Every structure is written in C-alpha cells, then in structure tokens.
Amino acid sequence: MDTADMKLTIGHLYPDLLNLYGDRGNIVCMVKRCLWRGIRAETIEFNMGDRVDFSKLDIVLLGGGSDREQKIVCRELRRIRREFQRYIEDNGVVIAVCGGYQLLGRYYRTKDDIIEGLGLLDIYTEQGDGRLIGNIVLDSEWSDVPVVGFENHGGRTYIGGHKPFGRVLYGAGNDGKSGYEGVVYKNVTGTYLHGPLLPKNAQICDHLIKKALERKYGPVQLKKLDDGMEMAANAYICSRFAGRKRATLV
Amino acid sequence: MRWSLRRISAVWAAKITEKISIHIFRRQGAAWAGKIALKICPSILHELAGQVGRGIFAVCGTNGKTTVNNLLCAAIEAEGYRVVCNHTGSNMLNGIASAFAVCAGLDGNLKADYACIEIDEASAGRVIRHFRPDYMVLTNLFRDQLDRYGEIDTAMKILGRVMRQAPEMKVVVNGDEPLSAFLAMDSGNPCITYGIHDPVRACDPFREIREGRFCRRCGTGLDYHFYHYSQLGDYYCPKCGFQRPGLQFNACNIEFGKELTFTVEDKRIHSAHKGFYNIYNILAAYAALRTAGLGGKHFARVAGSYEPENGRMEEFWIGGVRVMLNLAKNPAGFNQNIDVVMQDENIKDLLIVINDNDQDGRDISWLWDVDFERLKRTATGSVMVSGLRCSDMMLRMKYAGIASEIEADVRKAVKRSVREGCGNLYVLVNYTALYDIRNILRNCR
C-alpha cells in the first residue's frame, strides 16, 4: 500500500497540564516526519474533561508536568484506565515521557504522599534523595545511533522484569543505579528523556510512526528522509557527553 | 554614622577586587567582590542596607527584572536622590553585597537614599536574612531554567516565604499575571497592582504555553475574558471567585506606532522600545516609584529617553548596520522577542545564539516551547544560528519550516551576520552568550 493514502491520528493527552519539557516538539516531529512522506497526520489535543476515544487514535503522547499537575491528570486518567489498557494490549503506540512515564506504573511514592498510578505496567516509582538532572545518552536497540536527551526527575523508577528502553552510556537513567533507562512494553515506550526526545532521535520517531502504521495497514516501508541535521544534533551530544562518567547528583 | 574597621576593610577589598576583576572577568567580577566583602565582614550587607535613608526596593520575577530595576533607579535619581543599584544584573547574594560595598565611601559608610536591588528568585530567601526591603516589585512568573530553579512552584514557595518574613513590605505586583497576583494577595502584605485593564491590539494571537492554568486558591481551571500574552490577561476563577484584582496603575490609550505610547495616571509615556512586555516594565517601575510616595514628575522624560543596556533591546550601529541585541532565555521572553521582530516591518536578519552553560540552564528543551513558526510570516533576509547548541537550534528551525545557516563560532557568526546581512539585524541570545556578544558588538562599533 502506498503511504500516500495513509493517515495517522496522534492523541496528545492533557497538553495544558503536561507540557513542561518541550513535549510539543515530539508532536511536531511526528507530524512533520509523516507529512514529509506524504502520510497525513492529525493531532487531537485532549484537555481535562474531554472524552478520549482510543479507537480513533494511532499514537498517544503523554508528557511531563509538575507534581501538582501530574496528580490532577492522574485523577482524570483513572476514569479512562480500562480503555487505555485495552488500547495498549491491542498494540496501540504510546510514548510517555517523564511524569507520563511514571503515571503508567502502579504508584509514585514521594516523601509524604503516595500518588496512585494507572497500573498499566507493572512498574513503580519512588522519590529518591535529590533529583537526577543532566544530559543523557543511551544505547537502544531501536536506533543505530545512541539515543540522546535530557533527564530531570526526582523519582526512581523500578521496571522489574520489563524490558528497558535503553542502556545508559552517560547519565543516570531509571534509578541512577541499574544502568538502564525507560521501559518498553508492546508498543508502549516510557522514558525520562526529554529535550524533546524525538527530533534528535529521528529513528525512534520513525519507529513509532512505523509501528502505528503497521498496526493499521500491515507491513510498511518508510521512505528515507534527509536526516543530516537530526544526526548532527545527535552526534554533538554523543561526542560531548558519552564516554564520560555519570551525571552529577543534584 | 558608625565606624567599623572590619567594614572599612571589606569595602576597600570589594572596591579593589571589582576594579581588577571586572576588566578581566566582566560580570563575575561583581560577584567576587561581594564574596570577599562578605567573607571579611559577614554583616556588611545588613549594616550598609541599614544606612539606606529612605527605602529599599527588591525587584523579583522571571522576566524584566533588570530593565525594571535600572529604570526605577534612573527615575528615582531624576527626582534628585542617591540610589544604590545592582545595575549589571548580578542578582545573587554576592552580587548584591558587591553593589552595596562598591557604592560605599572609603570610610565604609553608605550615603544613599534608596536602594534598587534586583534579586534572583532562588536567592531571595538568602538575601532577606541580611535586610528587609520596604518594597518588592514582582513582575511575573514563567517557567525558566527548570534544571536550575525547578518548577514555578519552587519559586513561588520561596517568594511567598520572603513576603511573610517581611509582613510590612509593600508588594507592587503585576495584576494581569495570575500567579504573581495570587502570591501577593495571599501573602497578607500590603499590595499595589499594575496592569493593562482593556484588551489591546497586539500581535496576532498564537498558541502559547500558559502557566498557572489552575486557580491557585481552589484548583479549578481559570477562565479569561481576554489574554494579553502567555497567562497575562483578565482572568477569573468560575468557582471560588479569585480574579484579576483592580488595577491601581493602569496603562490605557496604548498605541504601537513609530514608538510605543500609553497613558498611566496623568502621564503620557513614549518609548522607542515597542515590545508589549515593555509596557509592563515601564508600569512596574512607575508603580514602584509612586508607591514610595515619589511624584514621578520626571518619569515620562526618563522612560522616554531610557536606553536599555546589558543587552536588553540594546541598539548598536556598526558601519550603517543597525543591530538590536536582546536577551531571550525562556519561552515567554523569547515569544515576546519574536513579537518585537515581527513588529518591525522592514526586512531583517536574525541571529540566534543558544548556549547551555550552567547559568543558561543546561536543559534547552524549552526551545521547542517557543513559537518560532510565527517567523515564517515576517520578512527575513537570513537566519543564522550559533552558540554551543547551534545544531539543536538549527533543528528547531527545520521543524518550524525555516531555513537557517549554522556557524558555531559566535564571533564569526556575529561578523558574518553584520557584514553579509541586509543592514537590520536582530540578535537573540540566551544568558552566557549575551556578555560575549555585547563585547564583540562593542568592539565592532
């Protein structure tokens, strides 16, 4: 099937609340990389109170917000938990960043509170001492070149038996100790990487687009794009940071 | 007037350090002078601040601090008073100590009527231990350098605590900005508000990130009668009744013609700097001046002739090329800068310089929160990107649909933009690039 007849619908969940780290860049990146290939791409933003119809969505983006905003979102999301779960089990593509990543798990325990998560994945997060802040470089099987980004999180996420998104080459990752970052379950990717994630990691973006198209249309071959600028921005971070020791604990 | 050998030595040490280091290390020189002064005499800031005769202003907020503070200082001086001011924008504890120490006489005493001190939000708690300001000007709260300052909530907590620790301090606040206004009104401190009551024909509306979407009092989503920009506007909470307060100092009859003009009280203000945010900066300084009981007889003249320095819409002329240099260090500030660029109907070149040193914030993901896409609708000759993160900036422009050239070396980028451009250049830079570029431009002049 010619990709020109294809269309993807991206659902951006609660952009008013979860928009702390340039997540709009992830949306722009997915949309443009579809359009450049002649694939139509539409973004639907869901705000508080909106009904989310997962059956109309091909990619769901859940971004990061401040603790107070995350709490508000979590309350909202729990109402659509079952539909969300069904979407995930049906191989729906999800990219969850930072706070959104934490929300996928069972809970986030802070020093004086426990925020119940959606429990979509059997993972959990606990607040540690200090925040893990800094540039981060990963080795991930979904990209030939290292995945680069910036992390800034107080929570330490424990993914149990799940598959991580990548192995940490520089930076802290999930908990600052395990050497791994993020989680992958079916077509769900949870990660602490913002920066935003996708523009400098074009292969990850294309991987999400491909998975979403294949779920809808069967096997596809994505047209190659000129990624010179994407690769240059990626290579700069790799050469500046990778190979050095871990990010400082703030 | 009291003598203190310790203080005299501290003042002398600060003066000498500043003289030497400001030439070699520029801005950091101010911080070192203060550090040494505080080392020699830990109570120096407390003592010198105590010698300020009539009143101390603390200028806080995410954007506009330096401009408001320097304009306020100039306005008070025009009324015939002596003012201590941290002009350079060195706004953490050491920089503030330095401003006082360097301004003191060789006998270790300070002869000043007022102090205008801009204070970094994160340092406000530390500074307040040394002296209690009589007035705080709170300009606005936006996301800024999340890796350094944390979320806005952190800044709000610190500023709220400072207000409670100085319950008599009058807070002059931007009433159009819900986070600042809430903070000031919630503190119990005496509050004076400024703002723009009516909608203004500003730049075309676009989708900006707005902070504080939820009522800080009850958590309900805020509604707006209209926005000015970002979260500034006429807001109200449909549930608990929290709303924009009445504005004591209101800018009306606003016109963006050849210059920016507006009226506040009985004064018609003219300014060459047309950015919408500039109305707020001027209003903040005026409201502070009036709150201190000063008449502001000369204010219109001062504001009209005020030439911002320190790279805040600073103008340079280099061999017939007009260069406007402006700091743009967070999405709200950058979006306002883009407004200024778009108000200029002439063709212009653009140079954007982005660094990620500690003082800039190492996280530059906010570049994707800036609406660069709007620049497609204005006539640009060329767009060049530079600085440590120039390849990120170039990528951002690619996804905004704007072609750009890259030149990592800042000096070369400036020279090329000046030499090869159309004669009308805007240079938008974040923090650490500002001082280098200012020097490059000054040397070219």
Coordinates of N, CA and C in Angstrom, one line a residue, chain B residues 2-190:
Chain B
R2 N 28.6 55.2 61.8 CA 29.4 54.4 62.7 C 30.7 53.9 61.9
W3 N 31.7 53.8 62.7 CA 32.9 53.3 62.1 C 33.1 51.9 62.4
S4 N 33.5 51.1 61.5 CA 33.8 49.7 61.7 C 35.0 49.4 60.9
L5 N 36.1 49.0 61.5 CA 37.3 48.7 60.8 C 37.1 47.5 59.8
R6 N 36.3 46.6 60.4 CA 36.0 45.4 59.6 C 35.3 45.8 58.3
R7 N 34.3 46.7 58.5 CA 33.5 47.0 57.3 C 34.4 47.9 56.3
I8 N 35.2 48.7 56.9 CA 36.0 49.5 56.0 C 36.9 48.6 55.2
S9 N 37.5 47.6 55.8 CA 38.4 46.7 55.1 C 37.6 46.0 54.0
A10 N 36.4 45.6 54.4 CA 35.6 44.8 53.4 C 35.2 45.7 52.2
V11 N 34.9 47.0 52.5 CA 34.6 47.9 51.4 C 35.8 48.1 50.5
W12 N 36.9 48.3 51.1 CA 38.1 48.5 50.3 C 38.4 47.3 49.5
A13 N 38.4 46.1 50.1 CA 38.7 44.9 49.4 C 37.7 44.7 48.2
A14 N 36.4 45.0 48.5 CA 35.4 44.9 47.4 C 35.7 45.8 46.3
K15 N 36.1 47.0 46.6 CA 36.3 48.0 45.5 C 37.5 47.6 44.7
I16 N 38.6 47.2 45.4 CA 39.8 46.8 44.7 C 39.5 45.5 43.8
T17 N 38.8 44.5 44.4 CA 38.5 43.3 43.6 C 37.7 43.7 42.4
E18 N 36.7 44.5 42.6 CA 35.8 44.8 41.5 C 36.6 45.5 40.4
K19 N 37.4 46.5 40.8 CA 38.2 47.3 39.8 C 39.1 46.3 38.9
I20 N 39.7 45.4 39.6 CA 40.6 44.5 38.9 C 39.8 43.5 38.1
S21 N 38.9 42.8 38.8 CA 38.3 41.6 38.1 C 37.2 42.0 37.1
I22 N 36.6 43.1 37.2 CA 35.6 43.5 36.2 C 36.2 43.6 34.8
H23 N 37.4 44.0 34.8 CA 38.1 44.2 33.5 C 38.5 42.8 32.9
I24 N 38.9 41.9 33.8 CA 39.3 40.6 33.3 C 38.2 39.7 33.2
F25 N 37.3 39.6 34.2 CA 36.3 38.6 34.2 C 34.9 39.1 34.0
R26 N 34.8 40.4 33.7 CA 33.5 41.1 33.5 C 32.5 40.8 34.6
R27 N 31.3 40.3 34.3 CA 30.3 40.3 35.2 C 30.6 39.6 36.5
Q28 N 31.3 38.4 36.3 CA 31.6 37.6 37.5 C 32.4 38.4 38.5
G29 N 33.0 39.5 38.0 CA 33.8 40.3 38.9 C 33.0 40.9 40.1
A30 N 31.8 41.3 39.8 CA 30.9 41.8 40.8 C 30.6 40.8 41.9
A31 N 30.4 39.6 41.5 CA 30.1 38.5 42.4 C 31.3 38.3 43.3
W32 N 32.5 38.3 42.8 CA 33.6 38.0 43.6 C 33.9 39.1 44.6
A33 N 33.7 40.4 44.2 CA 33.9 41.5 45.1 C 32.9 41.3 46.3
G34 N 31.7 40.9 46.0 CA 30.7 40.7 47.1 C 31.1 39.6 48.0
K35 N 31.6 38.5 47.4 CA 32.0 37.3 48.2 C 33.1 37.7 49.1
I36 N 34.1 38.4 48.7 CA 35.2 38.8 49.5 C 34.7 39.7 50.6
A37 N 33.9 40.7 50.3 CA 33.3 41.6 51.3 C 32.6 40.9 52.4
L38 N 31.8 39.9 52.0 CA 31.0 39.1 53.0 C 31.9 38.3 53.8
K39 N 33.0 37.8 53.2 CA 34.0 37.0 54.0 C 34.6 37.8 55.1
I40 N 35.1 39.0 54.7 CA 35.7 39.9 55.7 C 34.8 40.4 56.7
C41 N 33.6 40.8 56.3 CA 32.6 41.3 57.2 C 31.2 40.7 56.9
P42 N 30.9 39.6 57.6 CA 29.7 38.9 57.2 C 28.4 39.8 57.4
S43 N 28.5 40.8 58.2 CA 27.3 41.6 58.4 C 27.3 42.8 57.5
I44 N 28.2 42.9 56.5 CA 28.3 44.1 55.8 C 27.0 44.5 55.0
L45 N 26.3 43.5 54.5 CA 25.1 43.8 53.7 C 24.0 44.3 54.7
H46 N 23.9 43.7 55.8 CA 23.0 44.2 56.8 C 23.3 45.6 57.3
E47 N 24.6 45.9 57.5 CA 24.9 47.2 58.0 C 24.7 48.3 57.0
L48 N 25.2 48.0 55.7 CA 25.1 49.0 54.7 C 23.6 49.2 54.3
A49 N 22.9 48.2 54.2 CA 21.4 48.3 53.9 C 20.7 49.2 54.9
G50 N 21.2 49.0 56.2 CA 20.6 49.8 57.3 C 20.9 51.3 57.1
Q51 N 21.9 51.6 56.3 CA 22.2 53.0 56.2 C 21.5 53.7 55.0
V52 N 20.7 52.9 54.3 CA 19.9 53.5 53.2 C 18.8 54.3 53.8
G53 N 18.7 55.6 53.5 CA 17.9 56.5 54.2 C 16.4 56.4 54.1
R54 N 15.9 56.1 52.8 CA 14.5 56.3 52.6 C 13.8 55.0 52.3
G55 N 14.4 54.1 51.6 CA 13.7 52.9 51.2 C 14.5 51.9 50.3
I56 N 14.2 50.6 50.5 CA 14.9 49.6 49.7 C 13.8 48.9 48.8
F57 N 14.1 48.9 47.5 CA 13.2 48.1 46.6 C 13.9 46.8 46.3
A58 N 13.1 45.7 46.3 CA 13.6 44.4 45.8 C 12.8 44.1 44.6
V59 N 13.5 43.9 43.4 CA 12.8 43.6 42.2 C 12.9 42.1 41.9
C60 N 11.8 41.4 41.8 CA 11.8 40.0 41.6 C 10.9 39.6 40.5
G61 N 11.0 38.4 40.0 CA 10.1 37.9 38.9 C 11.0 37.3 37.9
T62 N 10.4 36.5 37.0 CA 11.2 35.8 36.0 C 11.7 36.7 34.9
N63 N 10.9 37.5 34.3 CA 11.4 38.4 33.2 C 11.2 39.8 33.5
G64 N 12.2 40.6 33.1 CA 12.0 42.1 33.2 C 12.7 42.7 34.4
K65 N 13.3 41.9 35.2 CA 14.0 42.4 36.5 C 15.0 43.5 36.2
T66 N 15.9 43.2 35.3 CA 17.0 44.2 35.1 C 16.5 45.5 34.5
T67 N 15.6 45.4 33.6 CA 15.1 46.6 33.0 C 14.3 47.4 34.0
V68 N 13.4 46.8 34.7 CA 12.6 47.5 35.7 C 13.5 48.1 36.7
N69 N 14.4 47.3 37.2 CA 15.3 47.8 38.3 C 16.1 49.1 37.8
N70 N 16.7 49.0 36.7 CA 17.5 50.1 36.2 C 16.7 51.3 35.8
L71 N 15.5 51.1 35.3 CA 14.6 52.2 35.0 C 14.1 52.9 36.3
L72 N 13.8 52.1 37.3 CA 13.4 52.6 38.6 C 14.5 53.4 39.2
C73 N 15.7 52.9 39.1 CA 16.8 53.6 39.6 C 17.0 55.0 38.9
A74 N 16.9 55.0 37.6 CA 17.1 56.2 36.9 C 15.9 57.2 37.2
A75 N 14.7 56.7 37.4 CA 13.6 57.5 37.7 C 13.8 58.2 39.1
I76 N 14.3 57.4 40.1 CA 14.5 57.9 41.4 C 15.6 59.0 41.4
E77 N 16.7 58.7 40.7 CA 17.8 59.6 40.6 C 17.3 60.9 40.0
A78 N 16.4 60.8 39.0 CA 15.9 62.0 38.4 C 15.1 62.9 39.3
E79 N 14.6 62.3 40.4 CA 13.9 63.1 41.4 C 14.9 63.7 42.4
G80 N 16.2 63.4 42.2 CA 17.2 64.1 43.0 C 17.7 63.3 44.1
Y81 N 17.5 62.0 44.1 CA 18.0 61.1 45.2 C 19.2 60.3 44.8
R82 N 20.0 59.9 45.8 CA 21.1 59.0 45.6 C 20.6 57.5 45.7
V83 N 21.0 56.7 44.8 CA 20.5 55.3 44.7 C 21.6 54.3 44.6
V84 N 21.5 53.2 45.4 CA 22.4 52.1 45.2 C 21.6 51.1 44.3
C85 N 22.3 50.5 43.3 CA 21.6 49.7 42.4 C 22.6 48.6 41.8
N86 N 22.1 47.4 41.7 CA 23.0 46.3 41.1 C 22.7 46.4 39.6
H87 N 23.2 47.4 39.0 CA 23.0 47.7 37.5 C 23.3 46.5 36.6
T88 N 24.4 45.8 36.9 CA 24.9 44.8 36.0 C 23.9 43.6 35.9
G89 N 23.0 43.5 36.8 CA 22.1 42.3 36.8 C 22.7 41.2 37.6
S90 N 23.8 41.4 38.3 CA 24.4 40.4 39.2 C 23.5 40.3 40.4
N91 N 22.6 39.3 40.4 CA 21.5 39.4 41.3 C 21.4 38.3 42.4
M92 N 22.5 37.6 42.6 CA 22.5 36.7 43.7 C 23.2 37.4 44.9
L93 N 23.3 36.7 46.0 CA 23.7 37.3 47.3 C 25.1 38.1 47.1
N94 N 26.0 37.4 46.5 CA 27.3 38.1 46.3 C 27.3 39.3 45.5
G95 N 26.5 39.3 44.4 CA 26.4 40.4 43.5 C 25.7 41.6 44.2
I96 N 24.8 41.3 45.1 CA 24.0 42.3 45.8 C 24.9 42.9 46.9
A97 N 25.7 42.1 47.6 CA 26.6 42.6 48.6 C 27.6 43.5 47.9
S98 N 28.1 43.1 46.7 CA 29.0 43.9 46.0 C 28.5 45.3 45.6
A99 N 27.2 45.3 45.2 CA 26.6 46.6 44.8 C 26.7 47.6 46.0
F100 N 26.3 47.1 47.1 CA 26.4 48.0 48.3 C 27.8 48.4 48.7
A101 N 28.7 47.4 48.7 CA 30.1 47.6 49.2 C 30.8 48.6 48.2
V102 N 30.6 48.4 46.9 CA 31.3 49.3 46.0 C 30.7 50.7 46.0
C103 N 29.5 50.8 46.4 CA 28.8 52.1 46.4 C 29.2 52.9 47.7
A104 N 29.7 52.2 48.7 CA 30.0 52.8 50.0 C 31.3 53.7 49.8
G105 N 31.4 54.6 50.7 CA 32.6 55.5 50.7 C 33.8 54.8 51.3
L106 N 34.9 55.5 51.2 CA 36.2 54.9 51.7 C 36.2 54.7 53.2
D107 N 35.3 55.5 53.8 CA 35.1 55.3 55.3 C 34.2 54.2 55.7
G108 N 33.8 53.4 54.7 CA 32.9 52.3 55.0 C 31.5 52.6 55.2
N109 N 31.1 53.8 55.0 CA 29.7 54.2 55.1 C 29.0 54.5 53.8
L110 N 27.7 54.2 53.8 CA 27.0 54.4 52.5 C 26.1 55.6 52.6
K111 N 26.2 56.5 51.6 CA 25.3 57.6 51.6 C 24.3 57.4 50.4
A112 N 23.2 56.8 50.8 CA 22.2 56.6 49.7 C 20.8 56.8 50.3
D113 N 19.9 57.3 49.5 CA 18.6 57.5 49.9 C 17.7 56.2 49.6
Y114 N 18.0 55.6 48.5 CA 17.2 54.5 48.1 C 18.2 53.4 47.6
A115 N 17.7 52.1 47.7 CA 18.4 51.0 47.0 C 17.4 50.4 46.1
C116 N 17.9 50.1 44.9 CA 17.1 49.3 43.9 C 17.9 48.0 43.6
I117 N 17.3 46.9 44.1 CA 18.1 45.7 44.1 C 17.3 44.6 43.4
E118 N 17.7 44.1 42.3 CA 17.0 43.0 41.7 C 17.6 41.7 42.3
I119 N 16.7 40.8 42.6 CA 17.1 39.6 43.3 C 16.6 38.4 42.5
D120 N 17.5 37.5 42.3 CA 17.2 36.2 41.7 C 16.2 35.4 42.6
E121 N 15.2 34.9 42.0 CA 14.1 34.2 42.8 C 14.7 33.2 43.8
A122 N 15.6 32.4 43.3 CA 16.2 31.3 44.1 C 17.0 31.9 45.2
S123 N 17.5 33.1 45.1 CA 18.4 33.7 46.1 C 17.6 34.5 47.1
A124 N 16.4 34.8 46.9 CA 15.6 35.7 47.7 C 15.6 35.3 49.1
G125 N 15.5 34.0 49.4 CA 15.5 33.6 50.8 C 16.8 33.9 51.5
R126 N 17.9 33.8 50.8 CA 19.2 34.0 51.5 C 19.4 35.5 51.6
V127 N 19.0 36.3 50.7 CA 19.2 37.8 50.7 C 18.4 38.4 51.9
I128 N 17.2 37.9 52.1 CA 16.3 38.5 53.0 C 16.8 38.4 54.5
R129 N 17.7 37.4 54.7 CA 18.3 37.3 56.0 C 19.2 38.5 56.3
H130 N 19.7 39.2 55.3 CA 20.6 40.3 55.5 C 19.8 41.7 55.6
F131 N 18.7 41.8 54.9 CA 18.0 43.1 55.1 C 16.5 42.9 54.7
R132 N 15.7 43.7 55.2 CA 14.3 43.7 54.8 C 13.9 44.8 53.8
P133 N 13.6 44.4 52.6 CA 13.2 45.5 51.7 C 11.9 46.2 52.2
D134 N 11.7 47.4 51.8 CA 10.5 48.1 52.1 C 9.4 47.9 51.1
Y135 N 9.9 47.6 49.8 CA 9.0 47.3 48.7 C 9.5 46.1 47.9
M136 N 8.6 45.3 47.4 CA 9.0 44.3 46.5 C 8.2 44.5 45.2
V137 N 8.9 44.5 44.1 CA 8.3 44.6 42.8 C 8.3 43.2 42.2
L138 N 7.1 42.6 41.9 CA 7.0 41.3 41.4 C 6.5 41.4 40.0
T139 N 7.3 41.1 39.0 CA 7.0 41.3 37.6 C 6.1 40.3 37.0
N140 N 6.5 39.0 37.2 CA 5.8 37.9 36.5 C 6.5 36.6 36.9
L141 N 5.8 35.5 36.7 CA 6.4 34.2 36.9 C 6.2 33.3 35.7
F142 N 7.2 32.9 35.1 CA 7.2 32.0 34.0 C 8.1 30.8 34.2
R143 N 8.0 29.8 33.4 CA 9.0 28.7 33.5 C 10.3 29.2 33.0
D144 N 11.3 28.8 33.7 CA 12.7 29.4 33.4 C 13.7 28.4 33.9
Q145 N 14.5 27.9 33.1 CA 15.6 27.1 33.5 C 15.2 26.0 34.6
L146 N 14.4 25.1 34.1 CA 13.8 24.1 35.1 C 14.9 23.3 35.8
D147 N 16.0 23.1 35.1 CA 17.1 22.3 35.7 C 17.7 23.0 36.9
R148 N 17.7 24.4 36.8 CA 18.3 25.2 37.9 C 17.3 25.5 39.0
Y149 N 16.2 26.1 38.6 CA 15.2 26.6 39.5 C 14.1 25.6 39.9
G150 N 14.0 24.6 39.2 CA 12.8 23.7 39.4 C 11.6 24.3 38.9
E151 N 10.5 23.7 39.3 CA 9.2 24.1 38.7 C 8.8 25.5 39.3
I152 N 7.9 26.2 38.7 CA 7.5 27.5 39.2 C 7.0 27.4 40.7
D153 N 6.5 26.3 41.0 CA 6.0 26.2 42.4 C 7.2 26.4 43.4
T154 N 8.4 26.1 43.0 CA 9.5 26.3 43.9 C 9.8 27.8 44.1
A155 N 9.8 28.5 43.0 CA 10.0 30.0 43.1 C 8.9 30.6 43.9
M156 N 7.6 30.1 43.7 CA 6.5 30.7 44.4 C 6.6 30.5 45.9
K157 N 7.1 29.3 46.3 CA 7.3 29.0 47.7 C 8.3 29.9 48.3
I158 N 9.4 30.1 47.7 CA 10.4 31.0 48.2 C 9.9 32.4 48.4
L159 N 9.3 32.9 47.3 CA 8.9 34.3 47.3 C 7.7 34.5 48.4
G160 N 6.9 33.5 48.5 CA 5.8 33.6 49.5 C 6.4 33.7 50.9
R161 N 7.4 32.9 51.1 CA 8.1 32.9 52.4 C 8.7 34.3 52.7
V162 N 9.4 34.8 51.7 CA 10.0 36.1 51.8 C 8.9 37.2 52.2
M163 N 7.8 37.1 51.6 CA 6.7 38.1 51.9 C 6.3 37.9 53.3
R164 N 6.1 36.7 53.7 CA 5.6 36.5 55.1 C 6.7 36.9 56.1
Q165 N 8.0 36.8 55.8 CA 9.0 37.2 56.7 C 9.1 38.7 56.8
A166 N 8.6 39.4 55.8 CA 8.7 40.9 55.9 C 7.2 41.4 55.7
P167 N 6.4 41.2 56.7 CA 4.9 41.5 56.5 C 4.6 42.9 56.2
E168 N 5.5 43.8 56.5 CA 5.2 45.2 56.2 C 5.6 45.7 54.8
M169 N 6.4 44.8 54.2 CA 6.9 45.1 52.9 C 5.7 45.3 51.9
K170 N 5.7 46.4 51.2 CA 4.6 46.6 50.2 C 5.0 45.9 48.9
V171 N 4.0 45.1 48.4 CA 4.3 44.3 47.2 C 3.6 45.0 46.0
V172 N 4.5 45.4 45.1 CA 4.0 46.0 43.8 C 3.9 44.9 42.8
V173 N 2.7 44.6 42.4 CA 2.6 43.3 41.6 C 1.9 43.5 40.3
N174 N 2.3 42.8 39.3 CA 1.6 42.7 38.0 C 0.2 42.0 38.2
G175 N -0.8 42.8 38.2 CA -2.1 42.2 38.5 C -2.7 41.4 37.3
D176 N -2.1 41.5 36.2 CA -2.6 40.8 35.0 C -2.0 39.3 35.0
E177 N -1.1 39.1 35.9 CA -0.4 37.8 35.9 C -0.9 37.0 37.1
P178 N -1.7 35.9 36.8 CA -2.4 35.3 38.0 C -1.5 34.7 39.0
L179 N -0.4 34.2 38.7 CA 0.5 33.5 39.7 C 1.1 34.6 40.6
S180 N 1.6 35.6 40.0 CA 2.2 36.7 40.9 C 1.1 37.4 41.7
A181 N 0.0 37.6 41.1 CA -1.1 38.3 41.8 C -1.6 37.5 42.9
F182 N -1.8 36.2 42.7 CA -2.2 35.3 43.8 C -1.2 35.4 44.9
L183 N 0.0 35.2 44.6 CA 1.1 35.2 45.6 C 1.0 36.4 46.5
A184 N 0.9 37.6 45.8 CA 1.0 38.8 46.6 C -0.3 39.0 47.4
M185 N -1.4 38.7 46.8 CA -2.7 38.9 47.6 C -2.8 37.9 48.7
D186 N -2.3 36.7 48.5 CA -2.4 35.6 49.5 C -1.4 35.9 50.7
S187 N -0.4 36.7 50.5 CA 0.7 36.9 51.5 C 0.2 37.7 52.7
G188 N -0.8 38.5 52.5 CA -1.3 39.4 53.6 C -0.5 40.7 53.6
N189 N 0.6 40.8 52.8 CA 1.3 42.0 52.7 C 0.5 43.1 52.0
P190 N 0.7 44.4 52.3 CA 0.0 45.4 51.5 C 0.4 45.3 50.0

